[in-house]
Short mmCIF file of N, CA and C in Angstrom, two decimals:
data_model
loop_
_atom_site.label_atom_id
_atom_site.label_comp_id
_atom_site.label_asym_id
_atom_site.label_seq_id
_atom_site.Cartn_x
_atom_site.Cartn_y
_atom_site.Cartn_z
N UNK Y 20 100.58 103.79 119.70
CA UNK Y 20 101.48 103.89 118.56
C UNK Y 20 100.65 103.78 117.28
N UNK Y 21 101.20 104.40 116.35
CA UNK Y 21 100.67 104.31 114.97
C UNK Y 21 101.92 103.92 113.78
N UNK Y 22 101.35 103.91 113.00
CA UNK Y 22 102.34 103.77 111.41
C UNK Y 22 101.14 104.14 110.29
N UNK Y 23 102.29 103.73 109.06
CA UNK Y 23 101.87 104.82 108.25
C UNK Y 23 100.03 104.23 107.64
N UNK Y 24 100.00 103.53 107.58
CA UNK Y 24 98.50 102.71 107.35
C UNK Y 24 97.99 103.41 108.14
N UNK Y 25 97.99 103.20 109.50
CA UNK Y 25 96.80 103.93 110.12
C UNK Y 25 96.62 105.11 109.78
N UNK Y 26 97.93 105.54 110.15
CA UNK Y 26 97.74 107.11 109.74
C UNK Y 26 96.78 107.97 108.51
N UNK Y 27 97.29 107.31 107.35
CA UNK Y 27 96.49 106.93 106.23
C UNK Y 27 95.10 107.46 106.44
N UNK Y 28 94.60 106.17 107.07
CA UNK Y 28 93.39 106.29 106.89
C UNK Y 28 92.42 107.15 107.92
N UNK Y 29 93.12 107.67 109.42
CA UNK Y 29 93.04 108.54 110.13
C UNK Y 29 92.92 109.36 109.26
N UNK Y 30 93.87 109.79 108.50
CA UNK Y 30 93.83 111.32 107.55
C UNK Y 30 92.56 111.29 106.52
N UNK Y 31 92.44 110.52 105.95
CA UNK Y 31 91.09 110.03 104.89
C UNK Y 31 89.28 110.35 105.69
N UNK Y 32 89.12 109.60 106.94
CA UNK Y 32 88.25 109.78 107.95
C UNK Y 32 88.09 111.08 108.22
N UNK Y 33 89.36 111.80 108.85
CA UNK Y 33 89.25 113.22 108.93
C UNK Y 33 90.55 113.96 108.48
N UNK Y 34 90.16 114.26 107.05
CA UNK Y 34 90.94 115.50 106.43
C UNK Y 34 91.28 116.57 107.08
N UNK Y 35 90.43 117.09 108.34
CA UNK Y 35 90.33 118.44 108.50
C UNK Y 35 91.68 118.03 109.59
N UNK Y 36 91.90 116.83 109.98
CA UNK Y 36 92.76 116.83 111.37
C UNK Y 36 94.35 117.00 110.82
N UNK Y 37 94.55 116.70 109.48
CA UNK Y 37 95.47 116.58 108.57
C UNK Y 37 95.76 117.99 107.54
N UNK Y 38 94.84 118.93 107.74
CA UNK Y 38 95.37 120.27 107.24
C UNK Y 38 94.66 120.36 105.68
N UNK Y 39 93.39 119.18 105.50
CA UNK Y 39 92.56 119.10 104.44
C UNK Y 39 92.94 118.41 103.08
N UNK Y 40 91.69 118.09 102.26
CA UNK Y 40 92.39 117.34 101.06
C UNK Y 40 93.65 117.52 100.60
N UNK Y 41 93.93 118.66 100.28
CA UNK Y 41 95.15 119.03 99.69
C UNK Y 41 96.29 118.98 100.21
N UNK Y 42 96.59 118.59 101.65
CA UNK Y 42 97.69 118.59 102.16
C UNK Y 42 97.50 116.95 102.14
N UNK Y 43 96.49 116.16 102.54
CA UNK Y 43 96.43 115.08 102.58
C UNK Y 43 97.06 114.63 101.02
N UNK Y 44 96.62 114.61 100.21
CA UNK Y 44 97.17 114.09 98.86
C UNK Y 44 98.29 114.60 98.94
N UNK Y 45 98.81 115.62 98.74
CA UNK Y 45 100.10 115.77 99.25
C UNK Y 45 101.20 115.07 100.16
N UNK Y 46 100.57 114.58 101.53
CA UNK Y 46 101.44 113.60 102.25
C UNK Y 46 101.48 112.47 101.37
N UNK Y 47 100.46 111.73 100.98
CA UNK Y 47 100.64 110.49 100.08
C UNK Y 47 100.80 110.81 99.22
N UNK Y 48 101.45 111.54 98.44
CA UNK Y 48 102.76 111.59 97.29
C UNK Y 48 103.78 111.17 97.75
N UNK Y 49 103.85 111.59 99.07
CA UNK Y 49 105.31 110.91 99.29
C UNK Y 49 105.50 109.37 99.59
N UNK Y 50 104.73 108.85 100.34
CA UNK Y 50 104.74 107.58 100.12
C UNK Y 50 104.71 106.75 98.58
N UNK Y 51 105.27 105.41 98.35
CA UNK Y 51 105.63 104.83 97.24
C UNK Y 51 104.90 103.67 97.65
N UNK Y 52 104.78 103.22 98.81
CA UNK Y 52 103.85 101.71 98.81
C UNK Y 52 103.29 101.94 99.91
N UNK Y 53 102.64 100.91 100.48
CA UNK Y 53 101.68 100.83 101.98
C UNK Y 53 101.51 99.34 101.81
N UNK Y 54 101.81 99.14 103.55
CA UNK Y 54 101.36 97.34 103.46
C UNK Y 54 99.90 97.26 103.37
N UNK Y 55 99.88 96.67 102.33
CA UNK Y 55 98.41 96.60 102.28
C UNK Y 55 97.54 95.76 103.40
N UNK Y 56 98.34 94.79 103.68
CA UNK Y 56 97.12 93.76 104.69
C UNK Y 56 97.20 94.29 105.96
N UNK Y 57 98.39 95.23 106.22
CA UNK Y 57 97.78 96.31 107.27
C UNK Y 57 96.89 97.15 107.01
N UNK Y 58 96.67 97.78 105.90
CA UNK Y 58 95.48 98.61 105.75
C UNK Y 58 94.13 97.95 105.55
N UNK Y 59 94.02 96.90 104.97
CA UNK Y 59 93.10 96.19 105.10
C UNK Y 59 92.55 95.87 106.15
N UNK Y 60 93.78 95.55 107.00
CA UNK Y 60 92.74 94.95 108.71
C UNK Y 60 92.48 96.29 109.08
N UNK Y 61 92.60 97.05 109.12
CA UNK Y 61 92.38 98.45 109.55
C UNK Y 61 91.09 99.05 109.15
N UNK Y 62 91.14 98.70 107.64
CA UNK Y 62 89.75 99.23 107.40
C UNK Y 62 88.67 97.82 107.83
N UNK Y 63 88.86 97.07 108.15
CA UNK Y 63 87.98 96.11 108.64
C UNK Y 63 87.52 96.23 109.90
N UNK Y 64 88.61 96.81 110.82
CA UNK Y 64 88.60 97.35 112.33
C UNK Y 64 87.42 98.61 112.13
N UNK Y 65 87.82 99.33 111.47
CA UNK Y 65 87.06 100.86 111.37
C UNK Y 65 85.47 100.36 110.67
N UNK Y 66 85.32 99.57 109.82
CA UNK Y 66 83.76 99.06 109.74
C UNK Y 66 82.98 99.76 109.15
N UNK Y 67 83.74 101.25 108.16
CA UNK Y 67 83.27 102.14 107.92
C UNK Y 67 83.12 102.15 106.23
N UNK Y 68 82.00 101.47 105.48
CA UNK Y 68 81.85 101.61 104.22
C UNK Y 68 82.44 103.04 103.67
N UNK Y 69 82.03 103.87 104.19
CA UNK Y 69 82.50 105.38 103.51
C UNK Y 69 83.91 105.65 103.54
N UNK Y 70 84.43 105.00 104.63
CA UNK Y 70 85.75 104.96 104.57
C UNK Y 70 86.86 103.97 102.96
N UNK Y 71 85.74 102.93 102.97
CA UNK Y 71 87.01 102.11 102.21
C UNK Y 71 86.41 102.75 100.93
N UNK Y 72 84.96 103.65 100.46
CA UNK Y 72 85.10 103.81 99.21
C UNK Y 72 86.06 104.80 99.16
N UNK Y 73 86.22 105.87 100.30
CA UNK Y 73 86.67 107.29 99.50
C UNK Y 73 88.27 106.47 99.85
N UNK Y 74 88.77 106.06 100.78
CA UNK Y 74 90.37 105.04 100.29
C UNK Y 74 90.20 105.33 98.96
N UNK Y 75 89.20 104.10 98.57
CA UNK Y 75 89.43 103.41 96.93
C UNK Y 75 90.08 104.53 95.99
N UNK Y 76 88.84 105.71 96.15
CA UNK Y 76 89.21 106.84 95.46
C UNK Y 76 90.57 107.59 95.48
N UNK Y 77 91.39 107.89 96.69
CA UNK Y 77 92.38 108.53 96.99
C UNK Y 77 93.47 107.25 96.70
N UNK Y 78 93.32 105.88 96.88
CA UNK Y 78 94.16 105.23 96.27
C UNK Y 78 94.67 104.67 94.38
N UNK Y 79 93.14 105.51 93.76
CA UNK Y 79 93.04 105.32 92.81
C UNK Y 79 93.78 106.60 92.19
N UNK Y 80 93.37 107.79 92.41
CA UNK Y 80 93.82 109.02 92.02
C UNK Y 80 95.76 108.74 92.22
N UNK Y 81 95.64 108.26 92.92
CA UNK Y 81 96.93 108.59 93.16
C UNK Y 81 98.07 106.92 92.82
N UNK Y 82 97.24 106.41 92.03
CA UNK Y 82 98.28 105.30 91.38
C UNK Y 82 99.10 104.93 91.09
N UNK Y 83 99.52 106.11 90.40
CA UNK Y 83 101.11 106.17 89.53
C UNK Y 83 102.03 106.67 89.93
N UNK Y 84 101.71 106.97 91.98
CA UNK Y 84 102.48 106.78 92.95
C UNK Y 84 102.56 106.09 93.79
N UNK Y 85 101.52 105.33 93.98
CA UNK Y 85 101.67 104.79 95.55
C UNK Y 85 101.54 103.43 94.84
N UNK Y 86 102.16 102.03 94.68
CA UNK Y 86 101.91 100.99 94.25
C UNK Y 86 100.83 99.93 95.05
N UNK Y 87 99.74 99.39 94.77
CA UNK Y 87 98.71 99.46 94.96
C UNK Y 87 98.47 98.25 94.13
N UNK Y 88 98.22 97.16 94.62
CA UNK Y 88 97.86 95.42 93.41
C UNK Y 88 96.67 95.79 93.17
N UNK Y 89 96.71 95.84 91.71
CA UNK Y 89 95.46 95.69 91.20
C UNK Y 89 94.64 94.44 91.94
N UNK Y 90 94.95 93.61 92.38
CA UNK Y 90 93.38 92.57 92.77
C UNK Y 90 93.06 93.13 93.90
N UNK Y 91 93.71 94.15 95.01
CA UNK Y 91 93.62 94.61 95.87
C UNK Y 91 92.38 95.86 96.17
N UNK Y 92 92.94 96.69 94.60
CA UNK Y 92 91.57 97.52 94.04
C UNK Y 92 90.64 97.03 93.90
N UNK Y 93 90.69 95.56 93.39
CA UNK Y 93 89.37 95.37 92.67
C UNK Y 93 88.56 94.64 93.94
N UNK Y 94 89.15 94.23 95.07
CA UNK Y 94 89.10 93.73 96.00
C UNK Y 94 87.98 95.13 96.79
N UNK Y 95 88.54 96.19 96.65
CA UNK Y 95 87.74 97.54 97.44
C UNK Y 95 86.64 97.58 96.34
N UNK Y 96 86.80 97.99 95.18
CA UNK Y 96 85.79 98.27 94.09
C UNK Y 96 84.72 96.81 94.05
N UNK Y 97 84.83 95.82 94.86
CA UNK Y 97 84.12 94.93 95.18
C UNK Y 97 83.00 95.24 96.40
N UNK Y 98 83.49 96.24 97.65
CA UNK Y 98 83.31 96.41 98.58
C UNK Y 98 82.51 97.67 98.27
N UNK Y 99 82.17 98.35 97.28
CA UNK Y 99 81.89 99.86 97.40
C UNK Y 99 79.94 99.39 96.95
N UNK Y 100 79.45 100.31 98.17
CA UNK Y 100 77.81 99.95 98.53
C UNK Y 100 77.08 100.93 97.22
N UNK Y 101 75.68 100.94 97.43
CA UNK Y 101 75.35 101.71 96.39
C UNK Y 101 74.68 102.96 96.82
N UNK Y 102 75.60 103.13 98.45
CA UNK Y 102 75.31 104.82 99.01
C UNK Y 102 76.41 105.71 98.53
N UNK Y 103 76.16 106.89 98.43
CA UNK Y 103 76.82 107.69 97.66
C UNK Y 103 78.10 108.74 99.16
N UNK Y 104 79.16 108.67 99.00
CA UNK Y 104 79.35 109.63 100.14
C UNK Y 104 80.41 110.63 99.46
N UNK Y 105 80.99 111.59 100.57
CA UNK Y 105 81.57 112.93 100.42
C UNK Y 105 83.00 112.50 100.64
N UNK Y 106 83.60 112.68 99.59
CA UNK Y 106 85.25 112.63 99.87
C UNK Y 106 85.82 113.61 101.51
N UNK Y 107 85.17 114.72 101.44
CA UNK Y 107 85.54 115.09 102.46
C UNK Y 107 84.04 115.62 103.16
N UNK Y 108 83.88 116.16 104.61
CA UNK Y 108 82.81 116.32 105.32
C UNK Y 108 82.66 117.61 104.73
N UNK Y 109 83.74 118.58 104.34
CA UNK Y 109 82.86 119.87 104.25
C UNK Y 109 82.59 120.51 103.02
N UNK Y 110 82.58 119.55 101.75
CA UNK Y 110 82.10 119.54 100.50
C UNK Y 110 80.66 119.90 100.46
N UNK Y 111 80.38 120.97 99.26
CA UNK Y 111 79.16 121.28 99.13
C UNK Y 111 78.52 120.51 97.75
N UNK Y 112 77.39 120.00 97.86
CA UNK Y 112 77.27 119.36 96.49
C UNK Y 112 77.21 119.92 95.12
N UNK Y 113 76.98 121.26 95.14
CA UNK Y 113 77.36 122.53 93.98
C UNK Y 113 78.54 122.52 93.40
N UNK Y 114 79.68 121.94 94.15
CA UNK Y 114 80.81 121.97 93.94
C UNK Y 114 81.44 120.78 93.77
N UNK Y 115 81.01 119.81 93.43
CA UNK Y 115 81.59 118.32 93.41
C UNK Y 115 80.79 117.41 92.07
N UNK Y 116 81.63 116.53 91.87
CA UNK Y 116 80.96 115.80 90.64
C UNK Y 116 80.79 113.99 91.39
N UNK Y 117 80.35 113.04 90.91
CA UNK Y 117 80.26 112.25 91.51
C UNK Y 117 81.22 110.87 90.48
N UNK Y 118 82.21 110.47 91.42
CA UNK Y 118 82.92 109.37 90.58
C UNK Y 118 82.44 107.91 91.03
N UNK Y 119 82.00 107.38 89.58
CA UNK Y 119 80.92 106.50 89.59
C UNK Y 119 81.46 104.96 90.16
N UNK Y 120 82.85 104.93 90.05
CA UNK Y 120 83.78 103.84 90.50
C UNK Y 120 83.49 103.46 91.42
N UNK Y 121 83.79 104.84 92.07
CA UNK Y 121 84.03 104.78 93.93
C UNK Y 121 82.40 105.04 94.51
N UNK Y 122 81.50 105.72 93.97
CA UNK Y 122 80.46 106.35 94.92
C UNK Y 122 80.66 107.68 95.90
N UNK Y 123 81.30 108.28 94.60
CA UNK Y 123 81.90 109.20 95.99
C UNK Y 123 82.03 110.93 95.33
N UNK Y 124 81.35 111.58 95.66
CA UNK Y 124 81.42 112.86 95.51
C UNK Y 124 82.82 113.19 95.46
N UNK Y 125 83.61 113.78 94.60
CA UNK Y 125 84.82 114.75 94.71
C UNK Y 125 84.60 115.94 94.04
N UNK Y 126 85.85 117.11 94.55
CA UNK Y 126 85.56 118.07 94.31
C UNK Y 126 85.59 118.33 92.49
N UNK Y 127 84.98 119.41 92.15
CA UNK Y 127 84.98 119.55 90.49
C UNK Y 127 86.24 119.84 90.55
N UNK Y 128 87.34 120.24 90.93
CA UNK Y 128 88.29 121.42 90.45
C UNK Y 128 89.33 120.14 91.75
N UNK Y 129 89.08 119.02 91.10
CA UNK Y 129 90.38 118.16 92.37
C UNK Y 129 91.76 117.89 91.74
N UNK Y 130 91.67 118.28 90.43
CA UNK Y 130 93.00 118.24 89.68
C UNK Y 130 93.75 119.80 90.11
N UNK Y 131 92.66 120.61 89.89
CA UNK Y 131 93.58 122.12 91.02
C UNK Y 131 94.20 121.99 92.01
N UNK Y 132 93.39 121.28 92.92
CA UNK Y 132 93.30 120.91 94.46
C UNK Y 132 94.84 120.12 94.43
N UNK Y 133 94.94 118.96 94.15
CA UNK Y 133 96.12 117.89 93.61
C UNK Y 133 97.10 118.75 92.20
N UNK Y 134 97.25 120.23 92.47
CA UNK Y 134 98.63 120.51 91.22
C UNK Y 134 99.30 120.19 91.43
N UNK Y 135 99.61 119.77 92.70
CA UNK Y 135 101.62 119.63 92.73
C UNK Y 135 101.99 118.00 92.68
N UNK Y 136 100.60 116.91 92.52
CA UNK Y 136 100.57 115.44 92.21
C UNK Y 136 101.38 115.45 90.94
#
C-alpha cells in the first residue's frame, strides 16, 4: 500500500514513472497539504540526499499551494549537501540553471514547463 507522501516522493525519485516534470507538478497542484512527518520518515527511509534537495525545490516552487511549515523548509534547507544534483535524470546541463537554495539544477524554461501552476 501507498498514500499520498510516498507517492510524492516516488514521483520526485522518478519523474519519468509519473509521465515527467510537468505532469508531476501538475499532480501536486492538486494537493493542498501533505503530512509532513510522513514525508519526513520517508525521506529518512529513502537516505537519498538528492532526493530531499530536489523535494525542497518542488516543495518550494510550489508553495502557494501545497501548505508546507516554514521550520519544516528550513528544516530541509538545513539538510541540503554541497553536491549539486538534477531535478530530473534526463536534464541536459545546456538547458538548466542552477538554484542555489536547493543545489539543484532546474530546467531554464520551468516556469513554461509549470504554465498551468
Amino acid at each position: 500500500m501507498t498514500d499520498k507522501e510516498r507517492t510524492v516522493l516516488d514521483c520526485i525519485r522518478r519523474p519519468d514513472c509519473c509521465g515527467g516534470l510537468e505532469e508531476l507538478i501538475k499532480s501536486l497542484d492538486h494537493f493542498t497539504s501533505l503530512d509532513i512527518a510522513k514525508l519526513d520518515e520517508y525521506l529518512d527511509r529513502f537516505g537519498e540526499r538528492s532526493l530531499v534537495q530536489r523535494t525542497g525545490f518542488i516543495l518550494d516552487y510550489l508553495k502557494d499551494r501545497i501548505r508546507v511549515p516554514g521550520e519544516y523548509m528550513n528544516d530541509l534547507k538545513s539538510r541540503v549537501g554541497s553536491r549539486v544534483y538534477y531535478l530530473t535524470p534526463d536534464m541536459k546541463p545546456g538547458n538548466s540553471k542552477l538554484n542555489k537554495t536547493w543545489n539543484v539544477f532546474v530546467p531554464r524554461n520551468i516556469e513554461e514547463v509549470a504554465r498551468f501552476v
